[in-house]
Amino acid sequence: MQADLKTHRITCYKCMRPSSTCICKHISPFQTKTRFIILMHPKEYKKEKNGTGHMTNLQLENSEIIVGIDFTNNKRVNDILTNEKSAFLLYPGKDNFNLSIRKSSEINFFMGDTPHIFILDGTWPCARKMLKLSKNLQKLKRVSFDNKIKSKFIIKQQPESLCLSTIESVYTVLNLLKEGNVEQCETKNFLIPFEKMIDYQLDYILNPNSKNYCPKANREISPKNIYKTNTQRNTVFEQEEINY
C-alpha cells in the first residue's frame, strides 16, 4: 500500500480501493473447472475502484484479465483459441446456446470438461465495439442465459435489469453450470465483496457524517424495479445484433 498523491488516502493495490473501504477480507477465491477470460475495455480498467471485472478476477483462481479493444491480433487470446477446443463467448446471438433452457446433459455435452468463457467487460456500447473489431471473437460459439435477478448495482444506473455487472453475470453462469454438472464449486459467498462495495458506496454518499454526503442521493438511488417488460428481459445483455 502507498499514499494516493491526489487524495492523500492509503490505497489497497489488491482490490484497488481506499484502505478504509478495502474489501480484501471478503475475498474468498476458489477454483473452478471453467476458465473465465475477462476482456476488459481500457475505460473499464480505469474504474478499478468500482469495476466488478477486477473483483471477479480476485474471486476466481481460474481466471485472467486481458485489457484491450481489438483482440484480433492479441497473442494471449489467440493462444487460448488455438489450444482450447471448448472456448465460448458470453454474449447474445442468433444461434447462442442458452444455458437457462438447456437440459443438464445438453449443457455438459456442449460445454465440455474444461470450458473457457470469454467475457466482454465494459459498457454496452464498448462491448459492442470490442466484438465488432475483434474478428477472432466473432467466430466463437456464444452462450447466454435468461436473467431472473435484479442487479444489485444500484449505485450505477443501468438501462434495464438484464444489464448485470460482470460479477453478477459470472455468478449466474456458474450456478447454471452447476446445474449442468460442469461445476461443483460453492457460490454462496461469491457476491459478498460486491455487496460490501455497494454498502461502502451507499454509506459514502448517504451518511450525513461523510464529507461526500449527498442529500439528493436519497431520492436518486432506488432499487432496480422499473425496467422493460419481462418478455424483454431474457439475456445478460441487450438483445441487439452487431452490424459487422
Short mmCIF file of C-alpha atoms in Angstrom, two decimals:
data_model
loop_
_atom_site.label_atom_id
_atom_site.label_comp_id
_atom_site.label_asym_id
_atom_site.label_seq_id
_atom_site.Cartn_x
_atom_site.Cartn_y
_atom_site.Cartn_z
CA MET A 1 0.00 0.00 0.00
CA GLN A 2 1.09 3.58 -0.55
CA ALA A 3 -0.35 7.08 -0.29
CA ASP A 4 -2.54 8.36 -3.07
CA LEU A 5 -0.92 11.69 -4.10
CA LYS A 6 -4.23 13.27 -5.10
CA THR A 7 -6.34 12.45 -2.06
CA HIS A 8 -3.61 11.52 0.49
CA ARG A 9 -5.57 8.34 1.20
CA ILE A 10 -3.98 4.94 1.56
CA THR A 11 -4.94 2.66 -1.32
CA CYS A 12 -5.01 -1.13 -1.30
CA TYR A 13 -3.44 -2.22 -4.57
CA LYS A 14 -5.06 -5.64 -4.44
CA CYS A 15 -8.71 -4.56 -4.52
CA MET A 16 -7.79 -1.02 -5.71
CA ARG A 17 -9.93 0.62 -3.05
CA PRO A 18 -9.12 3.08 -0.24
CA SER A 19 -7.92 1.17 2.82
CA SER A 20 -10.94 2.41 4.78
CA THR A 21 -13.26 0.54 2.40
CA CYS A 22 -10.91 -2.31 1.45
CA ILE A 23 -12.86 -5.47 0.54
CA CYS A 24 -9.94 -7.90 0.64
CA LYS A 25 -11.13 -9.52 3.86
CA HIS A 26 -14.31 -10.50 2.00
CA ILE A 27 -12.45 -12.03 -0.95
CA SER A 28 -12.58 -15.83 -0.88
CA PRO A 29 -11.04 -17.12 -4.12
CA PHE A 30 -11.94 -20.62 -5.22
CA GLN A 31 -11.14 -22.98 -8.05
CA THR A 32 -13.42 -23.72 -11.00
CA LYS A 33 -13.15 -26.13 -13.90
CA THR A 34 -14.22 -23.30 -16.19
CA ARG A 35 -11.65 -20.64 -17.01
CA PHE A 36 -13.05 -17.13 -17.28
CA ILE A 37 -11.15 -14.73 -19.53
CA ILE A 38 -12.25 -11.18 -18.79
CA LEU A 39 -11.63 -8.96 -21.80
CA MET A 40 -11.62 -5.54 -20.21
CA HIS A 41 -12.10 -2.30 -22.12
CA PRO A 42 -9.47 0.34 -21.20
CA LYS A 43 -12.21 2.67 -19.94
CA GLU A 44 -13.39 -0.08 -17.57
CA TYR A 45 -9.81 -0.70 -16.46
CA LYS A 46 -9.63 2.89 -15.24
CA LYS A 47 -12.66 2.27 -13.00
CA GLU A 48 -10.68 -0.09 -10.78
CA LYS A 49 -12.32 1.05 -7.52
CA ASN A 50 -15.84 0.17 -8.68
CA GLY A 51 -15.14 -2.18 -11.56
CA THR A 52 -16.53 -5.64 -10.94
CA GLY A 53 -14.34 -7.30 -13.58
CA HIS A 54 -11.31 -6.89 -11.34
CA MET A 55 -13.35 -8.13 -8.38
CA THR A 56 -14.44 -11.19 -10.35
CA ASN A 57 -10.82 -11.96 -11.15
CA LEU A 58 -9.94 -11.80 -7.44
CA GLN A 59 -12.72 -14.24 -6.59
CA LEU A 60 -11.84 -16.82 -9.25
CA GLU A 61 -8.48 -18.59 -9.19
CA ASN A 62 -9.04 -19.89 -12.70
CA SER A 63 -9.45 -16.51 -14.41
CA GLU A 64 -7.47 -13.72 -16.01
CA ILE A 65 -7.89 -10.17 -17.30
CA ILE A 66 -6.77 -9.01 -20.73
CA VAL A 67 -7.14 -5.28 -21.43
CA GLY A 68 -7.85 -4.05 -24.94
CA ILE A 69 -10.42 -3.15 -27.59
CA ASP A 70 -9.47 -5.08 -30.71
CA PHE A 71 -8.29 -8.59 -29.80
CA THR A 72 -7.87 -9.82 -33.38
CA ASN A 73 -4.08 -9.98 -33.08
CA ASN A 74 -3.84 -10.38 -29.31
CA LYS A 75 -1.30 -13.16 -28.71
CA ARG A 76 -2.77 -14.40 -25.43
CA VAL A 77 -6.32 -14.55 -26.79
CA ASN A 78 -5.20 -16.34 -29.94
CA ASP A 79 -3.12 -18.81 -27.93
CA ILE A 80 -6.22 -19.76 -25.97
CA LEU A 81 -8.30 -20.09 -29.11
CA THR A 82 -5.62 -22.26 -30.72
CA ASN A 83 -5.03 -24.57 -27.77
CA GLU A 84 -8.50 -24.87 -26.27
CA LYS A 85 -11.32 -26.59 -28.14
CA SER A 86 -14.05 -25.57 -25.69
CA ALA A 87 -13.93 -21.78 -25.99
CA PHE A 88 -17.07 -19.65 -25.82
CA LEU A 89 -18.18 -16.02 -25.73
CA LEU A 90 -20.75 -14.92 -23.16
CA TYR A 91 -22.85 -12.75 -25.43
CA PRO A 92 -26.30 -12.90 -27.06
CA GLY A 93 -26.53 -14.02 -30.64
CA LYS A 94 -28.81 -15.53 -33.23
CA ASP A 95 -27.66 -19.09 -32.58
CA ASN A 96 -26.48 -18.69 -28.99
CA PHE A 97 -26.60 -21.59 -26.52
CA ASN A 98 -29.00 -20.54 -23.76
CA LEU A 99 -27.84 -22.17 -20.52
CA SER A 100 -31.16 -21.40 -18.82
CA ILE A 101 -33.32 -23.55 -21.07
CA ARG A 102 -31.00 -26.47 -21.75
CA LYS A 103 -31.08 -29.83 -20.01
CA SER A 104 -28.22 -30.83 -17.77
CA SER A 105 -26.96 -33.40 -20.27
CA GLU A 106 -27.03 -30.84 -23.10
CA ILE A 107 -25.01 -28.31 -21.08
CA ASN A 108 -22.47 -30.94 -20.11
CA PHE A 109 -22.03 -32.14 -23.68
CA PHE A 110 -21.89 -28.66 -25.21
CA MET A 111 -19.52 -27.02 -22.70
CA GLY A 112 -17.10 -29.93 -22.23
CA ASP A 113 -15.00 -30.70 -19.15
CA THR A 114 -12.86 -27.55 -19.09
CA PRO A 115 -14.66 -24.72 -20.90
CA HIS A 116 -13.04 -21.34 -21.48
CA ILE A 117 -15.53 -18.47 -21.41
CA PHE A 118 -14.63 -15.02 -22.74
CA ILE A 119 -16.47 -12.09 -21.17
CA LEU A 120 -16.54 -8.55 -22.56
CA ASP A 121 -16.17 -6.22 -19.59
CA GLY A 122 -17.35 -2.71 -20.39
CA THR A 123 -20.45 -0.67 -21.05
CA TRP A 124 -22.81 -1.99 -23.71
CA PRO A 125 -21.50 0.41 -26.42
CA CYS A 126 -17.91 -0.51 -25.51
CA ALA A 127 -18.64 -4.25 -25.55
CA ARG A 128 -20.35 -3.90 -28.90
CA LYS A 129 -17.32 -2.11 -30.34
CA MET A 130 -14.93 -4.72 -28.91
CA LEU A 131 -16.82 -7.51 -30.64
CA LYS A 132 -17.18 -5.58 -33.89
CA LEU A 133 -13.42 -5.08 -34.11
CA SER A 134 -12.31 -8.50 -32.84
CA LYS A 135 -12.61 -10.86 -35.80
CA ASN A 136 -11.44 -13.86 -33.76
CA LEU A 137 -14.15 -13.39 -31.13
CA GLN A 138 -16.85 -13.20 -33.80
CA LYS A 139 -16.12 -16.82 -34.72
CA LEU A 140 -16.71 -18.16 -31.21
CA LYS A 141 -19.80 -20.08 -30.16
CA ARG A 142 -21.95 -17.89 -27.94
CA VAL A 143 -23.57 -18.73 -24.64
CA SER A 144 -26.18 -16.71 -22.80
CA PHE A 145 -28.79 -17.06 -20.06
CA ASP A 146 -32.24 -15.86 -19.09
CA ASN A 147 -31.74 -13.25 -16.43
CA LYS A 148 -34.10 -13.74 -13.49
CA ILE A 149 -32.39 -11.50 -10.95
CA LYS A 150 -32.34 -7.73 -10.49
CA SER A 151 -28.93 -6.11 -10.49
CA LYS A 152 -27.73 -5.07 -7.04
CA PHE A 153 -25.58 -2.39 -8.65
CA ILE A 154 -27.99 0.34 -7.56
CA ILE A 155 -25.27 3.00 -7.42
CA LYS A 156 -24.92 2.61 -11.18
CA GLN A 157 -27.90 3.50 -13.34
CA GLN A 158 -28.27 0.77 -15.95
CA PRO A 159 -30.96 0.91 -18.65
CA GLU A 160 -32.66 -2.30 -17.53
CA SER A 161 -32.33 -5.15 -15.08
CA LEU A 162 -30.88 -7.54 -17.64
CA CYS A 163 -27.79 -5.34 -17.68
CA LEU A 164 -25.95 -7.16 -14.92
CA SER A 165 -22.48 -6.33 -13.71
CA THR A 166 -19.67 -8.69 -14.71
CA ILE A 167 -19.54 -10.36 -11.31
CA GLU A 168 -23.32 -10.90 -11.26
CA SER A 169 -23.20 -12.39 -14.75
CA VAL A 170 -20.42 -14.81 -13.80
CA TYR A 171 -22.30 -15.75 -10.64
CA THR A 172 -25.36 -16.64 -12.73
CA VAL A 173 -23.31 -18.61 -15.25
CA LEU A 174 -21.54 -20.58 -12.51
CA ASN A 175 -24.86 -21.59 -10.97
CA LEU A 176 -26.20 -22.73 -14.34
CA LEU A 177 -23.02 -24.71 -14.99
CA LYS A 178 -23.50 -26.35 -11.60
CA GLU A 179 -26.97 -27.42 -12.70
CA GLY A 180 -25.36 -28.86 -15.82
CA ASN A 181 -22.83 -30.79 -13.71
CA VAL A 182 -19.97 -28.88 -15.29
CA GLU A 183 -19.11 -27.18 -11.99
CA GLN A 184 -19.20 -28.31 -8.36
CA CYS A 185 -17.99 -25.08 -6.74
CA GLU A 186 -19.78 -23.34 -3.88
CA THR A 187 -21.06 -19.93 -5.00
CA LYS A 188 -22.98 -18.87 -1.90
CA ASN A 189 -20.45 -16.19 -0.85
CA PHE A 190 -19.33 -15.21 -4.34
CA LEU A 191 -21.13 -11.85 -4.37
CA ILE A 192 -20.19 -10.76 -0.85
CA PRO A 193 -17.29 -8.50 -1.94
CA PHE A 194 -19.60 -6.87 -4.48
CA GLU A 195 -22.33 -6.36 -1.88
CA LYS A 196 -19.82 -4.89 0.57
CA MET A 197 -18.59 -2.49 -2.09
CA ILE A 198 -22.16 -1.31 -2.66
CA ASP A 199 -22.65 -0.86 1.11
CA TYR A 200 -19.48 1.23 1.34
CA GLN A 201 -20.55 3.38 -1.60
CA LEU A 202 -24.01 3.97 -0.18
CA ASP A 203 -22.61 4.92 3.21
CA TYR A 204 -20.18 7.22 1.44
CA ILE A 205 -22.92 9.32 -0.16
CA LEU A 206 -25.88 8.77 2.21
CA ASN A 207 -24.16 9.18 5.57
CA PRO A 208 -24.66 12.78 6.83
CA ASN A 209 -21.34 12.49 8.67
CA SER A 210 -19.45 11.78 5.45
CA LYS A 211 -17.65 14.66 3.75
CA ASN A 212 -19.12 13.43 0.48
CA TYR A 213 -22.69 13.27 1.79
CA CYS A 214 -25.23 13.93 -0.96
CA PRO A 215 -28.77 14.75 0.30
CA LYS A 216 -30.24 14.35 -3.19
CA ALA A 217 -28.95 10.79 -3.42
CA ASN A 218 -31.77 9.56 -1.20
CA ARG A 219 -34.20 10.47 -3.97
CA GLU A 220 -31.99 9.40 -6.86
CA ILE A 221 -30.84 5.94 -5.69
CA SER A 222 -33.53 3.30 -5.72
CA PRO A 223 -33.84 -0.48 -6.24
CA LYS A 224 -33.88 -1.76 -9.80
CA ASN A 225 -37.66 -2.03 -10.08
CA ILE A 226 -38.53 -0.03 -13.19
CA TYR A 227 -37.47 -1.77 -16.35
CA LYS A 228 -38.84 -3.17 -19.56
CA THR A 229 -41.42 -5.96 -19.56
CA ASN A 230 -40.43 -9.47 -18.51
CA THR A 231 -40.61 -10.74 -22.09
CA GLN A 232 -37.79 -8.35 -22.96
CA ARG A 233 -35.62 -9.35 -20.01
CA ASN A 234 -34.17 -12.54 -21.39
CA THR A 235 -30.41 -12.18 -21.74
CA VAL A 236 -27.42 -10.87 -19.87
CA PHE A 237 -27.02 -8.07 -22.41
CA GLU A 238 -29.40 -6.05 -24.50
CA GLN A 239 -30.87 -8.08 -27.40
CA GLU A 240 -29.23 -6.26 -30.26
CA GLU A 241 -27.32 -7.72 -33.15
CA ILE A 242 -23.90 -6.37 -34.13
CA ASN A 243 -23.53 -4.95 -37.64
CA TYR A 244 -20.20 -6.30 -38.77
#
